[in-house]
Amino acid sequence: MKTRKLMGVLLLILALVVLQLPYAEADAATSASNFSITADGVLTKYTGTEGKVTIPSSVLTVATDAFKDNTHITSVTIPDSVEKIEAYAFWGCANLQSVSIGSGLKEIGDYVFANCKGLSTMTIPGNITTIGIKAFEDDVNLTDITIPYQTFHIHETAFDGCSRLVIHAIEGTAAYKYATDFYVRQAQMPEYEDVAEYTGDETTPENGEGEGGSDAGDEAEAGNAEGSATGDPEEDPLTFHFTPSSDGTYYGSDANLYVTGGSAGKQLSSVHIVGNRAVFFMDNADGNVYYGNHQPVSPEGEDGEAQVAENGTRSAVTDSLIPKYTIVDGRIVADQAYYKRSDLNHITLPETITSIGQFSYARSSVNHIDLPEGLTEIGYGAFYHCDRLQSVEIPATVMTVEPQAFGYTAWVNEFLADGTNGTGDFLMSGGVIVSYRGTVPEVTLPEGARVIAAGAFSGHTEIESVRFPDSMVSAGEESFYGCSSLREVYLNQGLQNIKDRAFAGCALSTVDLPESVNALGLQAFDGGVTVNAGGAELQMTHEPTAERLSNKAFRQENASYGANPAASGGVVERAFAGGAEDPASGGADGVSGDPAGAPDPAAPLGSEYEVPVTGVSDAQAYLAGEKGGYQLTMIGAPSDIALDAAMERASSLHTYNLSGGSALYQLNLTDATGLPVTRLGRQGLTVAIPVPLAVSGQEVIVATTDRNGQLELLPTEIVTVGETTYVRFTTYHLSPFALYGTGKALSTEQILTADTVFVQESAAPVTPSARELFTDWVESHRIRLMISAGITLVALLLLFVKVR
């Protein structure tokens, strides 16, 4: 009896022990084959397809690329045994939603969780002392991270590209200081979305540096590829063979560029291209070719070994990339044309120039520039961080100065520091108020002022009233944004437009618009402000910044786009932050009903980030990191004037065969407000179009135009899914797109076969209910529960026999 009683007790204890066994240890044998582990505990590769992964406790080091680009993983548990995770270990795990870090790890290394777009929240444990270079770079959905006081070293670039991130830290800790600096840097890095090669460094031209660099750290290298360059542009056109890299961009092989025309056959350069948006710039004045907006490449070139990124699991169709002109049609200085150029001094622009593009001279060494009469627009960040630019004479023809156009130039910095270059508290040139350094509550703008540059007075919380002079024509974007004490504004007859968010964040209650005002920008005033419109017609407008994908706050929900109300004292709701109805008329005037182009709420959205497409049957689109509310409209067209002009302009720079037919589409992306979204930053829109009959069976080149109307040729893939074959490409801006057949037949190696058009990304993790947690626990412990139940039953039987 005693033996049976003791046996029953032991069996009950065994059942409890089985239930307490760690799950990973209980089923380690079933998944051990998915881990390649060396004898000294280095996990070199994980090849499994499970969603929830627990690294074996025998692992001491997770090696470089061990989980790279694994799209199956949704969660990973790192045991206490792991002491080191090497660079790029989890790079590109797009569906990774949760990470549990054990107590043995002291450092999150360089690029370890970069491009993990499924991560939305994370808590760093107290044993982590260091977060390395770009450890979480471009985790676009990472919104919350908690960093403990024990983490005392965080690299400045650790969270580059995490534009939505809120960092939680204890005040006074290193993490708290980092968070403070992080938000400041975010505000001071306008290039991030626009400049493909921008790396976040603050290198100035003074030391002759200013390198860009690729996303993956490869160096851009000039040199002659072995066996290339016959000297004949017909035989050696500027051709690139693209293969996708780990971060979704494309790498090209070395390429040769030749002088055309009278000097045909003379090789100018051979340049290694990194990044799908990297370009050559052909300087119209001297014929030099500028790679990556840097120094001119010498005609002789330098010997250099070609660096071609290793192709992963798929191939890409051969494609081409062409150079661009720094000056477009004699009128426009191209976007980024001279970005970071360190050989510039005194510049005189041609008299025909009417527009200076975005970041065209940013971070360059220019110290003086002569702007021509006839210039009307100075673009976003045009002279941003030109540290040597001491003064600028703005022509009287300029009507628009976009945000950060002169930000952090020596001209503005010295004015703000000691008033140099300014007239009293105003930095004004050519009738444009560029900056303000005053501290008085009542401000009267100087006579002769025509235009207020974007953000000139923003953040001056001491201003209580402002009076416009009779000469004022335009109040620029965010002119008085955040002037929280501004209660009175006296506008002049002759004022024509008030641009986006000009008076947002102010304390205004009532504003009387002069009859001369005919245009009002997005969120020009806060909701609740009574605006009395005096003009016969008031056009609702928006600035280019509103069309940036990241600037969701600049657009409004439930707004009427394109409304043009008659003069009845009403101002449509788009003029108010928050979508407020017009307080003067008692309701929103203008277009009623759904905004133009808004998606049907009942329409199936498919996967998490798929965008509904109308206009072309079976076409699909995928916007990384963006959920719902977007609509892509594709319109077929026989031709496009801008694209035709771009093709003609580029024909002297490049030889290509487009004899195999074509199909042209205009792509229009809108959000829930119906407003267009044209600039996507680094979150590319991937589009898949069923192969048109005109280009069927051929290699396909996708051509488009950039913001300046210059030709771009995009890398493409031919993908077969089920019965449908698609042309797939990724773009970072919206414009006309043409699919050209090259006349060259596709080989079977160039056609990809896939189960779905896009690699799906999972939604952000949702906190499960107690019932769901219990169900998951039962499911994961099923085998142990069965064993324990059996042991318990035997024990009970023994005890029953004892009682009998």
PDB file of N, CA and C in Angstrom, residues 228-266:
ATOM      1  N   SER A 228      35.100  46.259 -70.556  1.00  0.00           N
ATOM      2  CA  SER A 228      34.081  47.157 -71.068  1.00  0.00           C
ATOM      3  C   SER A 228      34.708  48.238 -71.904  1.00  0.00           C
ATOM      4  N   ALA A 229      33.861  49.035 -72.501  1.00  0.00           N
ATOM      5  CA  ALA A 229      34.252  50.249 -73.207  1.00  0.00           C
ATOM      6  C   ALA A 229      34.989  49.992 -74.497  1.00  0.00           C
ATOM      7  N   THR A 230      34.232  49.843 -75.540  1.00  0.00           N
ATOM      8  CA  THR A 230      34.852  49.755 -76.848  1.00  0.00           C
ATOM      9  C   THR A 230      35.072  51.137 -77.434  1.00  0.00           C
ATOM     10  N   GLY A 231      34.444  52.128 -76.816  1.00  0.00           N
ATOM     11  CA  GLY A 231      34.526  53.473 -77.340  1.00  0.00           C
ATOM     12  C   GLY A 231      33.419  53.771 -78.327  1.00  0.00           C
ATOM     13  N   ASP A 232      32.561  52.820 -78.597  1.00  0.00           N
ATOM     14  CA  ASP A 232      31.462  53.024 -79.535  1.00  0.00           C
ATOM     15  C   ASP A 232      30.141  53.028 -78.767  1.00  0.00           C
ATOM     16  N   PRO A 233      29.443  54.168 -78.709  1.00  0.00           N
ATOM     17  CA  PRO A 233      28.208  54.218 -77.944  1.00  0.00           C
ATOM     18  C   PRO A 233      27.133  53.305 -78.496  1.00  0.00           C
ATOM     19  N   GLU A 234      27.221  52.927 -79.766  1.00  0.00           N
ATOM     20  CA  GLU A 234      26.232  52.008 -80.306  1.00  0.00           C
ATOM     21  C   GLU A 234      26.425  50.611 -79.719  1.00  0.00           C
ATOM     22  N   GLU A 235      27.703  50.253 -79.511  1.00  0.00           N
ATOM     23  CA  GLU A 235      27.994  48.917 -78.981  1.00  0.00           C
ATOM     24  C   GLU A 235      27.947  48.894 -77.467  1.00  0.00           C
ATOM     25  N   ASP A 236      28.279  50.013 -76.816  1.00  0.00           N
ATOM     26  CA  ASP A 236      28.311  50.083 -75.363  1.00  0.00           C
ATOM     27  C   ASP A 236      27.384  51.181 -74.869  1.00  0.00           C
ATOM     28  N   PRO A 237      26.080  51.017 -74.977  1.00  0.00           N
ATOM     29  CA  PRO A 237      25.170  52.030 -74.444  1.00  0.00           C
ATOM     30  C   PRO A 237      25.230  52.023 -72.924  1.00  0.00           C
ATOM     31  N   LEU A 238      24.673  53.050 -72.321  1.00  0.00           N
ATOM     32  CA  LEU A 238      24.655  53.153 -70.865  1.00  0.00           C
ATOM     33  C   LEU A 238      23.615  52.180 -70.325  1.00  0.00           C
ATOM     34  N   THR A 239      24.055  50.972 -70.041  1.00  0.00           N
ATOM     35  CA  THR A 239      23.130  49.909 -69.676  1.00  0.00           C
ATOM     36  C   THR A 239      23.457  49.364 -68.299  1.00  0.00           C
ATOM     37  N   PHE A 240      22.412  49.087 -67.535  1.00  0.00           N
ATOM     38  CA  PHE A 240      22.591  48.577 -66.178  1.00  0.00           C
ATOM     39  C   PHE A 240      21.847  47.259 -66.036  1.00  0.00           C
ATOM     40  N   HIS A 241      22.452  46.323 -65.315  1.00  0.00           N
ATOM     41  CA  HIS A 241      21.797  45.061 -65.011  1.00  0.00           C
ATOM     42  C   HIS A 241      21.446  45.096 -63.529  1.00  0.00           C
ATOM     43  N   PHE A 242      20.143  45.125 -63.256  1.00  0.00           N
ATOM     44  CA  PHE A 242      19.708  45.348 -61.886  1.00  0.00           C
ATOM     45  C   PHE A 242      19.390  44.043 -61.177  1.00  0.00           C
ATOM     46  N   THR A 243      19.806  43.944 -59.928  1.00  0.00           N
ATOM     47  CA  THR A 243      19.381  42.850 -59.066  1.00  0.00           C
ATOM     48  C   THR A 243      18.916  43.451 -57.754  1.00  0.00           C
ATOM     49  N   PRO A 244      17.831  42.929 -57.184  1.00  0.00           N
ATOM     50  CA  PRO A 244      17.306  43.531 -55.962  1.00  0.00           C
ATOM     51  C   PRO A 244      18.231  43.279 -54.780  1.00  0.00           C
ATOM     52  N   SER A 245      18.395  44.307 -53.956  1.00  0.00           N
ATOM     53  CA  SER A 245      19.201  44.166 -52.749  1.00  0.00           C
ATOM     54  C   SER A 245      18.293  43.858 -51.579  1.00  0.00           C
ATOM     55  N   SER A 246      18.899  43.673 -50.421  1.00  0.00           N
ATOM     56  CA  SER A 246      18.147  43.260 -49.246  1.00  0.00           C
ATOM     57  C   SER A 246      17.116  44.270 -48.814  1.00  0.00           C
ATOM     58  N   ASP A 247      17.347  45.549 -49.082  1.00  0.00           N
ATOM     59  CA  ASP A 247      16.411  46.569 -48.605  1.00  0.00           C
ATOM     60  C   ASP A 247      15.414  46.988 -49.671  1.00  0.00           C
ATOM     61  N   GLY A 248      15.339  46.242 -50.766  1.00  0.00           N
ATOM     62  CA  GLY A 248      14.354  46.536 -51.782  1.00  0.00           C
ATOM     63  C   GLY A 248      14.819  47.507 -52.841  1.00  0.00           C
ATOM     64  N   THR A 249      15.996  48.089 -52.686  1.00  0.00           N
ATOM     65  CA  THR A 249      16.526  48.951 -53.728  1.00  0.00           C
ATOM     66  C   THR A 249      17.285  48.085 -54.728  1.00  0.00           C
ATOM     67  N   TYR A 250      17.869  48.724 -55.729  1.00  0.00           N
ATOM     68  CA  TYR A 250      18.517  47.969 -56.794  1.00  0.00           C
ATOM     69  C   TYR A 250      19.953  48.414 -56.976  1.00  0.00           C
ATOM     70  N   TYR A 251      20.787  47.475 -57.271  1.00  0.00           N
ATOM     71  CA  TYR A 251      22.198  47.743 -57.509  1.00  0.00           C
ATOM     72  C   TYR A 251      22.503  47.518 -58.982  1.00  0.00           C
ATOM     73  N   GLY A 252      23.350  48.358 -59.543  1.00  0.00           N
ATOM     74  CA  GLY A 252      23.684  48.208 -60.957  1.00  0.00           C
ATOM     75  C   GLY A 252      25.159  47.926 -61.152  1.00  0.00           C
ATOM     76  N   SER A 253      25.470  47.292 -62.272  1.00  0.00           N
ATOM     77  CA  SER A 253      26.868  47.044 -62.594  1.00  0.00           C
ATOM     78  C   SER A 253      27.517  48.321 -63.091  1.00  0.00           C
ATOM     79  N   ASP A 254      28.830  48.282 -63.331  1.00  0.00           N
ATOM     80  CA  ASP A 254      29.512  49.455 -63.858  1.00  0.00           C
ATOM     81  C   ASP A 254      28.929  49.847 -65.205  1.00  0.00           C
ATOM     82  N   ALA A 255      28.972  51.155 -65.478  1.00  0.00           N
ATOM     83  CA  ALA A 255      28.378  51.634 -66.719  1.00  0.00           C
ATOM     84  C   ALA A 255      29.270  52.673 -67.343  1.00  0.00           C
ATOM     85  N   ASN A 256      29.200  52.784 -68.641  1.00  0.00           N
ATOM     86  CA  ASN A 256      30.051  53.716 -69.370  1.00  0.00           C
ATOM     87  C   ASN A 256      29.213  54.794 -70.037  1.00  0.00           C
ATOM     88  N   LEU A 257      29.660  56.036 -69.936  1.00  0.00           N
ATOM     89  CA  LEU A 257      28.956  57.153 -70.545  1.00  0.00           C
ATOM     90  C   LEU A 257      29.863  57.804 -71.569  1.00  0.00           C
ATOM     91  N   TYR A 258      29.323  58.068 -72.744  1.00  0.00           N
ATOM     92  CA  TYR A 258      30.119  58.598 -73.843  1.00  0.00           C
ATOM     93  C   TYR A 258      29.617  59.971 -74.272  1.00  0.00           C
ATOM     94  N   VAL A 259      30.544  60.788 -74.764  1.00  0.00           N
ATOM     95  CA  VAL A 259      30.174  62.055 -75.378  1.00  0.00           C
ATOM     96  C   VAL A 259      29.503  61.752 -76.708  1.00  0.00           C
ATOM     97  N   THR A 260      28.401  62.463 -76.994  1.00  0.00           N
ATOM     98  CA  THR A 260      27.735  62.274 -78.272  1.00  0.00           C
ATOM     99  C   THR A 260      28.001  63.473 -79.158  1.00  0.00           C
ATOM    100  N   GLY A 261      27.508  63.426 -80.374  1.00  0.00           N
ATOM    101  CA  GLY A 261      27.685  64.561 -81.288  1.00  0.00           C
ATOM    102  C   GLY A 261      29.072  64.537 -81.903  1.00  0.00           C
ATOM    103  N   GLY A 262      29.687  65.746 -81.960  1.00  0.00           N
ATOM    104  CA  GLY A 262      30.973  65.891 -82.635  1.00  0.00           C
ATOM    105  C   GLY A 262      32.092  65.098 -82.008  1.00  0.00           C
ATOM    106  N   SER A 263      31.987  64.807 -80.714  1.00  0.00           N
ATOM    107  CA  SER A 263      33.047  64.055 -80.034  1.00  0.00           C
ATOM    108  C   SER A 263      32.608  62.627 -79.749  1.00  0.00           C
ATOM    109  N   ALA A 264      31.700  62.116 -80.551  1.00  0.00           N
ATOM    110  CA  ALA A 264      31.150  60.788 -80.301  1.00  0.00           C
ATOM    111  C   ALA A 264      32.249  59.767 -80.128  1.00  0.00           C
ATOM    112  N   GLY A 265      32.082  58.887 -79.172  1.00  0.00           N
ATOM    113  CA  GLY A 265      33.045  57.831 -78.934  1.00  0.00           C
ATOM    114  C   GLY A 265      33.999  58.129 -77.805  1.00  0.00           C
ATOM    115  N   LYS A 266      34.063  59.389 -77.353  1.00  0.00           N
ATOM    116  CA  LYS A 266      34.966  59.729 -76.251  1.00  0.00           C
ATOM    117  C   LYS A 266      34.312  59.354 -74.924  1.00  0.00           C
TER     118      LYS A 266
END
